[in-house]
Amino acid sequence: SQELEQSPQSLIVQEGKNLTINCTSSKTLYGLYWYKQKYGEGLIFLMMLQKGGEEKSHEKITAKLDEKKQQSSLHITASQPSHAGIYLCGADGQAGTALIFGKGTTLSVSS
Amino acid sequence: DADVTQTPRNRITKTGKRIMLECSQTKGHDRMYWYRQDPGLGLRLIYYSFDVKDINKGEISDGYSVSRQAQAKFSLSLESAIPNQTALYFCATSEPRDFMSDTQYFGPGTRLTVL
């Protein structure tokens, strides 16, 4: 079965610094999703990537899917306290099944 | 108003009690899901339903049951709650745009504590 591994597990950065979170799949990714969760709250959809080499940006967050479609990275530029939370990557499971998720990366931003 | 709502938002119950968590959506999506989230384990799929007549077990369905009463409603039941079912429970919906994409939209979660 497919597994998603996220790194790092947790991250503390100073406000204004850049950071990157990685998501590596054991199998080819056909759809990769990034979500953000504030502690104890629901998930907020950030973006979805499908094509090898694809890159999408939303405000200061950029996500990329590598050419081989087995790894995605999420990059935050000039981090702010509002970026703090848990970031999860999700991928389409086998055809006809639901998403599978990584275990999440907890981001803290110190001011 | 939120597109995906869950009730209750918080619940404390005792071992052996029957508990129902409810999910409603106004997005008009056919697909609905129940997940639980535990610290260090991430999100795990309990059950999912691709339409009103379709119910499927997920990764961790033991001890749980579901009911899809209508396109907009998907309930999760714990027939006899046990302490290791203490977790944050999420409902989600989706409507795939094509075969390889299926963005899920999540509710705010229900925090369940079983004493």
XYZ file of C-alpha atoms in Angstrom:
226
model
C 0.000 0.000 0.000
C 1.073 3.553 -0.571
C 2.623 5.532 2.272
C 3.399 9.214 2.644
C 6.304 10.346 4.768
C 6.580 13.979 5.838
C 9.707 15.710 7.042
C 10.470 17.294 9.329
C 7.965 16.124 11.959
C 8.133 19.523 13.626
C 9.747 22.837 12.919
C 10.306 26.033 14.858
C 11.300 29.082 12.852
C 11.758 32.737 13.621
C 9.271 35.125 12.082
C 10.437 36.283 8.702
C 12.458 33.161 7.911
C 11.799 30.815 5.015
C 11.065 27.132 5.468
C 10.376 23.969 3.490
C 8.318 20.893 4.322
C 8.680 17.703 2.308
C 6.301 14.886 1.481
C 7.676 11.677 -0.028
C 5.539 8.908 -1.439
C 6.368 5.209 -1.700
C 4.557 5.140 -5.063
C 3.920 7.506 -7.954
C 1.652 10.373 -6.998
C -1.356 11.004 -9.191
C -2.813 13.770 -7.085
C -1.040 15.459 -4.173
C -2.897 17.707 -1.771
C -1.644 20.079 0.875
C -3.763 20.991 3.890
C -3.215 23.194 6.913
C -4.735 22.589 10.312
C -4.783 24.885 13.284
C -4.418 23.007 16.549
C -7.566 20.986 17.231
C -9.490 22.500 14.322
C -10.555 21.399 10.887
C -8.379 21.084 7.805
C -8.095 23.870 5.294
C -7.354 22.931 1.713
C -4.292 24.793 0.385
C -3.590 23.422 -3.066
C -3.481 20.355 -5.258
C -0.771 19.244 -7.681
C -1.167 16.683 -10.417
C 1.479 17.075 -13.064
C 5.176 16.302 -12.746
C 7.105 19.540 -12.355
C 3.960 21.476 -11.451
C 4.290 24.431 -9.098
C 1.500 26.446 -7.486
C 1.568 29.457 -5.224
C -0.921 31.067 -2.905
C 0.212 34.223 -1.151
C 3.544 33.254 0.452
C 3.109 29.487 0.143
C 4.480 27.576 -2.852
C 4.089 23.866 -3.494
C 5.929 21.795 -6.068
C 5.592 18.256 -7.359
C 8.825 16.786 -8.668
C 9.181 15.445 -12.198
C 9.098 11.830 -11.055
C 5.916 12.555 -9.083
C 7.098 10.894 -5.892
C 7.928 13.926 -3.816
C 6.324 17.273 -3.105
C 7.642 20.245 -1.195
C 5.816 23.112 0.480
C 7.805 26.312 0.827
C 6.799 29.279 2.969
C 8.512 32.579 2.366
C 8.936 35.150 5.143
C 7.001 33.158 7.717
C 4.449 34.831 9.964
C 2.731 33.712 13.168
C -0.413 33.070 11.100
C 1.467 30.290 9.288
C 1.750 28.258 12.481
C -0.145 24.976 12.516
C 0.019 21.443 11.235
C 0.641 20.871 7.544
C -0.539 17.600 6.041
C 0.005 16.164 2.637
C -2.564 13.800 1.157
C -2.519 11.631 -1.937
C -5.073 9.781 -3.993
C -5.129 6.175 -2.894
C -5.777 3.344 -5.264
C -8.463 4.025 -7.837
C -11.835 4.183 -6.160
C -10.585 4.753 -2.628
C -10.147 7.747 -0.399
C -7.116 9.926 0.236
C -4.219 8.757 2.346
C -2.353 11.253 4.519
C 1.096 11.828 5.914
C 1.436 12.207 9.685
C 1.819 15.961 9.449
C 4.452 18.590 10.144
C 3.911 20.912 13.093
C 5.136 24.426 12.409
C 5.704 27.011 15.124
C 6.676 30.580 14.281
C 8.308 32.635 16.993
C 8.081 36.406 16.940
C -22.599 29.175 6.900
C -20.062 26.346 6.887
C -20.322 23.869 4.008
C -19.529 20.845 6.191
C -20.840 20.796 9.746
C -20.321 18.296 12.527
C -22.283 17.791 15.708
C -21.473 17.695 18.511
C -18.202 19.620 18.511
C -17.176 18.162 21.851
C -18.393 15.095 23.705
C -17.348 13.337 26.875
C -18.814 9.911 27.459
C -18.246 6.766 29.487
C -16.981 3.354 28.463
C -19.753 1.180 27.043
C -22.032 4.001 25.950
C -23.370 4.293 22.419
C -22.364 7.502 20.681
C -23.404 9.005 17.362
C -21.486 11.712 15.566
C -23.297 13.513 12.795
C -22.095 15.208 9.641
C -24.065 17.387 7.254
C -22.946 19.079 4.068
C -24.414 21.682 1.779
C -21.846 21.253 -0.982
C -23.956 18.760 -2.920
C -21.124 16.233 -2.977
C -21.785 12.524 -3.374
C -18.695 11.348 -1.524
C -18.392 11.525 2.252
C -15.752 10.260 4.683
C -15.061 9.780 8.363
C -11.506 10.080 9.732
C -10.001 10.064 13.166
C -6.890 11.933 14.151
C -4.577 10.875 16.953
C -1.349 12.589 17.998
C 1.598 11.070 16.154
C -0.595 8.917 13.929
C -2.047 11.489 11.580
C -5.397 11.064 9.889
C -6.790 7.569 9.462
C -9.823 6.629 7.429
C -12.688 4.898 9.251
C -15.431 4.634 6.615
C -16.280 6.261 3.331
C -19.335 6.462 1.103
C -19.310 7.294 -2.588
C -23.098 7.629 -2.772
C -26.150 6.927 -0.642
C -26.115 3.211 -1.436
C -22.358 2.758 -1.208
C -20.585 2.246 2.138
C -16.986 1.093 2.427
C -14.719 0.225 5.333
C -11.548 2.181 5.732
C -8.289 1.451 7.475
C -9.713 1.268 11.022
C -13.429 0.403 10.892
C -13.539 -2.040 13.820
C -15.742 -0.726 16.624
C -17.489 1.772 14.346
C -20.523 1.772 12.085
C -21.968 4.377 9.725
C -25.245 5.387 8.179
C -25.725 7.453 5.038
C -29.214 8.800 5.551
C -29.176 11.103 2.548
C -26.704 12.622 0.145
C -26.109 15.398 2.654
C -25.877 13.337 5.865
C -23.355 10.764 7.048
C -23.361 9.564 10.656
C -20.696 7.670 12.570
C -21.651 5.461 15.522
C -19.608 3.930 18.272
C -21.778 1.055 19.471
C -19.918 0.588 22.739
C -17.334 3.286 23.282
C -13.915 2.411 24.704
C -11.141 4.738 25.942
C -8.858 4.156 22.939
C -11.547 5.696 20.756
C -10.747 9.027 22.347
C -9.693 11.159 19.394
C -10.535 14.058 17.105
C -13.029 12.925 14.457
C -13.375 14.593 11.081
C -16.003 14.327 8.412
C -15.102 15.235 4.833
C -16.813 15.468 1.457
C -15.571 15.443 -2.095
C -16.661 15.510 -5.709
C -13.940 14.353 -8.065
C -13.344 16.586 -11.046
C -11.720 13.740 -12.916
C -10.341 10.272 -12.304
C -7.140 11.499 -10.723
C -8.297 14.411 -8.607
C -10.606 14.447 -5.648
C -10.204 17.412 -3.323
C -11.722 16.744 0.061
C -13.387 19.404 2.197
C -13.303 18.870 5.918
C -15.654 19.725 8.751
C -14.395 21.419 11.920
C -14.033 18.152 13.843
C -15.594 16.523 16.902
C -13.428 16.033 19.974
C -14.531 12.812 21.661
C -13.315 11.714 25.071
C -14.201 8.265 26.398
C -13.633 7.860 30.128
